[in-house]
């Protein structure tokens, strides 16, 4: 990761991530100790390890199945397939400090505008929907690419960390809060890659709207103003259960983070 990328990480991401790591590690330790204090604790622990290995093999097989689906049914970005898009994708990846360029795919989303970052075994992947690629502004697509690549750069898809933190995912509201902080971090990274920060704001609103025809008339300020009409308690209850923040909040944070297109406030 390039050192300057760290400034875009949301401050709460580190706290929530640390809490997940500590709680998860403690739960794993307690589980191991609970096996060992049993009369036949070693036997139970051996069986647990065996089941763990079986689960790991199963996950590897499922990952291989999905890779087969991607390569067999989606269109891979390469220097021979959509070279202009591929050049932008490579440029964004390298600018964010990735020495190994993720494999990007475009797939038919039947009108749904979205994108996804994946880590399968050791492979890094970014999936772009057909609708998001149709964005008329190149800067908007650059923001979306930067957001997804940032998930890889910021370590959000680290398999070891996810394994350690897995038991802590059952702590109410903690993992969703961590996930929302990650989205804010990736939004900031994506916005840092476009000259006009309004393109980042409109890219998020475009995903919320989903109408290509209205892309040029998008008004981020009017969209953020909708936040005033969100019922306070109901909005809070809904948000704490979600892995992604409300779009109005995401756009508003980019507006406040990059005032008049400048770098983030300290």
Coordinates of C-alpha atoms in Angstrom, one line a residue:
X1 CA 0.0 0.0 0.0
X2 CA 1.3 3.5 -0.8
X3 CA 1.7 5.5 2.4
X4 CA -0.5 8.4 1.2
X5 CA -3.5 5.9 0.8
X6 CA -3.7 5.5 4.6
X7 CA -5.0 9.1 5.0
X8 CA -8.2 8.1 3.3
X9 CA -9.0 5.3 5.8
X10 CA -12.0 6.1 7.9
X11 CA -10.9 6.6 11.6
X12 CA -13.5 4.1 12.9
X13 CA -12.4 1.4 10.6
X14 CA -9.2 0.7 12.6
X15 CA -11.1 0.7 15.9
X16 CA -13.8 -1.6 14.8
X17 CA -11.3 -3.8 13.0
X18 CA -9.2 -4.1 16.1
X19 CA -12.2 -4.9 18.2
X20 CA -13.2 -7.7 15.8
X21 CA -9.6 -9.1 15.9
X22 CA -9.3 -9.1 19.7
X23 CA -12.8 -10.5 20.3
X24 CA -12.4 -13.1 17.5
X25 CA -9.0 -14.2 18.8
X26 CA -10.3 -14.5 22.4
X27 CA -13.3 -16.6 21.2
X28 CA -11.0 -18.9 19.2
X29 CA -8.7 -19.2 22.3
X30 CA -11.7 -20.0 24.6
X31 CA -12.9 -22.6 22.1
X32 CA -9.5 -24.3 22.1
X33 CA -9.3 -24.2 25.9
X34 CA -12.8 -25.6 26.3
X35 CA -11.8 -28.6 24.1
X36 CA -8.6 -29.2 26.1
X37 CA -10.2 -29.2 29.6
X38 CA -12.7 -31.9 28.5
X39 CA -11.8 -35.5 29.6
X40 CA -11.2 -36.4 26.0
X41 CA -10.2 -32.8 25.0
X42 CA -7.4 -33.8 22.7
X43 CA -9.7 -36.2 20.7
X44 CA -12.3 -33.4 20.4
X45 CA -9.7 -31.0 19.3
X46 CA -8.4 -33.4 16.6
X47 CA -11.9 -33.9 15.3
X48 CA -12.4 -30.1 15.2
X49 CA -9.2 -29.7 13.2
X50 CA -10.3 -32.5 10.8
X51 CA -13.7 -30.8 10.3
X52 CA -11.9 -27.5 9.9
X53 CA -9.7 -29.0 7.1
X54 CA -12.7 -30.4 5.4
X55 CA -14.4 -27.0 5.5
X56 CA -11.3 -25.4 4.1
X57 CA -11.2 -27.9 1.2
X58 CA -14.9 -27.3 0.6
X59 CA -14.4 -23.5 0.5
X60 CA -11.5 -24.0 -1.9
X61 CA -13.7 -26.1 -4.2
X62 CA -16.5 -23.5 -4.1
X63 CA -14.0 -20.8 -5.0
X64 CA -12.8 -22.9 -7.9
X65 CA -16.5 -23.4 -9.0
X66 CA -17.0 -19.6 -9.0
X67 CA -13.8 -19.0 -10.9
X68 CA -15.0 -21.5 -13.5
X69 CA -18.3 -19.5 -13.7
X70 CA -16.4 -16.2 -14.1
X71 CA -14.1 -17.3 -16.8
X72 CA -16.8 -19.2 -18.6
X73 CA -19.7 -16.7 -18.4
X74 CA -18.2 -13.3 -17.9
X75 CA -16.0 -11.1 -20.1
X76 CA -12.5 -10.6 -18.8
X77 CA -10.8 -7.2 -19.2
X78 CA -7.4 -7.7 -20.9
X79 CA -5.2 -5.8 -23.3
X80 CA -7.0 -7.6 -26.1
X81 CA -10.5 -7.4 -24.7
X82 CA -11.7 -3.8 -24.2
X83 CA -8.1 -2.4 -24.1
X84 CA -9.2 1.1 -23.3
X85 CA -11.1 0.0 -20.1
X86 CA -8.3 -2.4 -19.2
X87 CA -5.7 0.4 -19.5
X88 CA -7.7 2.6 -17.0
X89 CA -8.1 -0.4 -14.7
X90 CA -4.3 -1.1 -14.7
X91 CA -3.5 2.5 -14.2
X92 CA -5.8 2.8 -11.2
X93 CA -4.4 -0.5 -9.7
X94 CA -0.8 0.7 -10.1
X95 CA -1.6 4.2 -8.7
X96 CA -3.0 2.6 -5.6
X97 CA 0.1 0.5 -5.2
X98 CA -0.9 -3.0 -6.3
X99 CA 2.0 -4.8 -8.0
X100 CA -0.3 -7.6 -9.0
X101 CA -3.2 -6.3 -11.0
X102 CA -6.6 -7.9 -10.1
X103 CA -8.5 -9.8 -12.7
X104 CA -11.5 -7.7 -13.8
X105 CA -14.7 -9.0 -15.4
X106 CA -17.8 -7.4 -16.9
X107 CA -21.0 -9.4 -16.5
X108 CA -24.6 -8.9 -17.6
X109 CA -26.4 -7.4 -14.6
X110 CA -29.8 -6.8 -16.4
X111 CA -29.7 -3.1 -15.6
X112 CA -28.3 -3.3 -12.0
X113 CA -25.5 -0.7 -11.5
X114 CA -22.9 -2.2 -9.1
X115 CA -19.4 -3.5 -8.7
X116 CA -17.8 -6.1 -6.4
X117 CA -14.3 -6.9 -5.1
X118 CA -13.5 -10.6 -4.4
X119 CA -10.6 -12.6 -3.0
X120 CA -10.8 -16.2 -4.0
X121 CA -7.8 -18.3 -2.6
X122 CA -4.9 -16.1 -3.7
X123 CA -6.6 -14.5 -6.6
X124 CA -7.8 -10.9 -6.6
X125 CA -10.9 -10.0 -8.7
X126 CA -13.1 -7.1 -9.4
X127 CA -16.5 -7.6 -11.0
X128 CA -18.1 -4.7 -12.9
X129 CA -21.8 -4.9 -14.0
X130 CA -22.7 -4.1 -17.6
X131 CA -24.8 -1.2 -16.4
X132 CA -22.0 0.5 -14.5
X133 CA -19.7 0.2 -17.5
X134 CA -22.2 2.2 -19.5
X135 CA -21.6 5.3 -17.4
X136 CA -21.0 8.2 -19.8
X137 CA -18.5 9.9 -17.6
X138 CA -15.1 8.1 -17.6
X139 CA -14.3 9.7 -14.3
X140 CA -17.3 8.0 -12.7
X141 CA -16.2 4.6 -13.8
X142 CA -12.7 5.4 -12.6
X143 CA -14.1 6.2 -9.2
X144 CA -16.0 2.9 -9.1
X145 CA -12.8 1.0 -10.1
X146 CA -10.8 2.8 -7.5
X147 CA -13.4 2.0 -4.8
X148 CA -13.3 -1.7 -5.5
X149 CA -9.5 -1.9 -5.9
X150 CA -9.2 -0.1 -2.6
X151 CA -10.9 -3.1 -0.9
X152 CA -7.8 -5.1 -2.0
X153 CA -5.3 -2.3 -1.2
X154 CA -6.6 -1.6 2.3
X155 CA -6.6 -5.3 3.3
X156 CA -10.4 -5.7 3.6
X157 CA -10.3 -9.1 1.9
X158 CA -7.4 -10.6 3.9
X159 CA -8.3 -14.3 4.4
X160 CA -6.3 -14.7 7.7
X161 CA -7.8 -11.6 9.3
X162 CA -11.3 -12.7 8.2
X163 CA -10.7 -16.1 9.8
X164 CA -9.6 -14.7 13.1
X165 CA -12.5 -12.2 13.1
X166 CA -15.1 -14.7 12.1
X167 CA -16.4 -15.6 15.6
X168 CA -16.7 -11.8 16.4
X169 CA -19.1 -11.4 13.5
X170 CA -21.9 -12.6 15.9
X171 CA -21.4 -9.7 18.2
X172 CA -24.5 -7.5 17.5
X173 CA -23.9 -4.5 15.3
X174 CA -20.1 -4.7 15.4
X175 CA -19.4 -6.2 12.0
X176 CA -21.9 -4.0 10.1
X177 CA -20.3 -1.0 11.7
X178 CA -16.9 -2.1 10.6
X179 CA -18.2 -2.8 7.1
X180 CA -19.8 0.6 6.8
X181 CA -16.5 2.2 7.8
X182 CA -14.7 0.2 5.1
X183 CA -17.1 1.6 2.5
X184 CA -16.4 5.1 3.6
X185 CA -12.7 4.4 3.3
X186 CA -13.0 3.1 -0.2
X187 CA -15.2 6.0 -1.3
X188 CA -12.5 8.4 -0.2
X189 CA -9.8 6.4 -2.0
X190 CA -11.9 6.3 -5.2
X191 CA -12.6 10.0 -5.0
X192 CA -8.9 10.8 -4.7
X193 CA -8.4 9.3 -8.2
X194 CA -10.6 11.8 -10.0
X195 CA -9.8 15.4 -10.6
X196 CA -13.3 16.7 -10.2
X197 CA -14.6 15.3 -6.9
X198 CA -18.2 15.9 -8.1
X199 CA -17.7 12.9 -10.4
X200 CA -17.3 10.7 -7.3
X201 CA -20.4 12.2 -5.8
X202 CA -22.5 11.7 -8.9
X203 CA -21.1 8.2 -9.4
X204 CA -22.6 7.2 -6.0
X205 CA -25.9 8.9 -6.8
X206 CA -25.9 7.3 -10.2
X207 CA -25.8 3.9 -8.5
X208 CA -28.6 4.9 -6.2
X209 CA -30.7 6.2 -9.1
X210 CA -29.8 3.6 -11.7
X211 CA -31.0 5.7 -14.7
X212 CA -28.4 6.4 -17.3
X213 CA -30.7 8.9 -19.0
X214 CA -30.6 11.1 -15.9
X215 CA -26.9 11.0 -15.3
X216 CA -26.1 14.4 -16.6
X217 CA -28.8 16.1 -14.5
X218 CA -27.7 14.6 -11.2
X219 CA -27.6 17.1 -8.3
X220 CA -25.6 15.8 -5.3
X221 CA -26.6 18.7 -3.0
X222 CA -30.3 18.0 -3.6
X223 CA -29.7 14.3 -3.0
X224 CA -27.9 14.9 0.3
X225 CA -30.8 17.2 1.4
X226 CA -33.0 14.1 1.4
X227 CA -31.2 13.0 4.5
X228 CA -33.3 15.6 6.5
X229 CA -36.4 13.6 5.7
X230 CA -35.0 10.3 7.0
X231 CA -36.9 9.4 10.2
X232 CA -34.3 9.7 13.0
X233 CA -35.0 6.6 15.1
X234 CA -36.1 4.4 12.2
X235 CA -33.1 5.5 10.1
X236 CA -30.8 4.7 13.0
X237 CA -32.3 1.3 13.5
X238 CA -32.1 0.4 9.8
X239 CA -28.5 1.7 9.4
X240 CA -27.0 -0.3 12.3
X241 CA -28.1 -3.5 10.6
X242 CA -26.7 -2.6 7.2
X243 CA -23.2 -3.3 5.9
X244 CA -23.3 -0.2 3.6
X245 CA -24.1 3.3 4.8
X246 CA -27.0 5.2 3.3
X247 CA -26.1 6.7 -0.1
X248 CA -27.1 10.1 1.1
X249 CA -24.5 9.9 3.9
X250 CA -21.8 8.5 1.5
X251 CA -22.3 11.4 -0.9
X252 CA -22.4 13.9 2.0
X253 CA -19.2 12.6 3.4
X254 CA -17.4 13.1 0.1
X255 CA -18.7 16.6 -0.1
X256 CA -17.4 17.4 3.3
X257 CA -14.2 15.4 2.9
X258 CA -13.1 17.2 -0.3
X259 CA -14.4 20.8 0.1
X260 CA -14.3 22.5 -3.2
X261 CA -12.3 19.7 -4.7
X262 CA -9.4 20.0 -2.3
X263 CA -7.6 17.2 -0.4
X264 CA -9.2 15.8 2.7
X265 CA -9.5 18.0 5.8
X266 CA -7.2 17.0 8.7

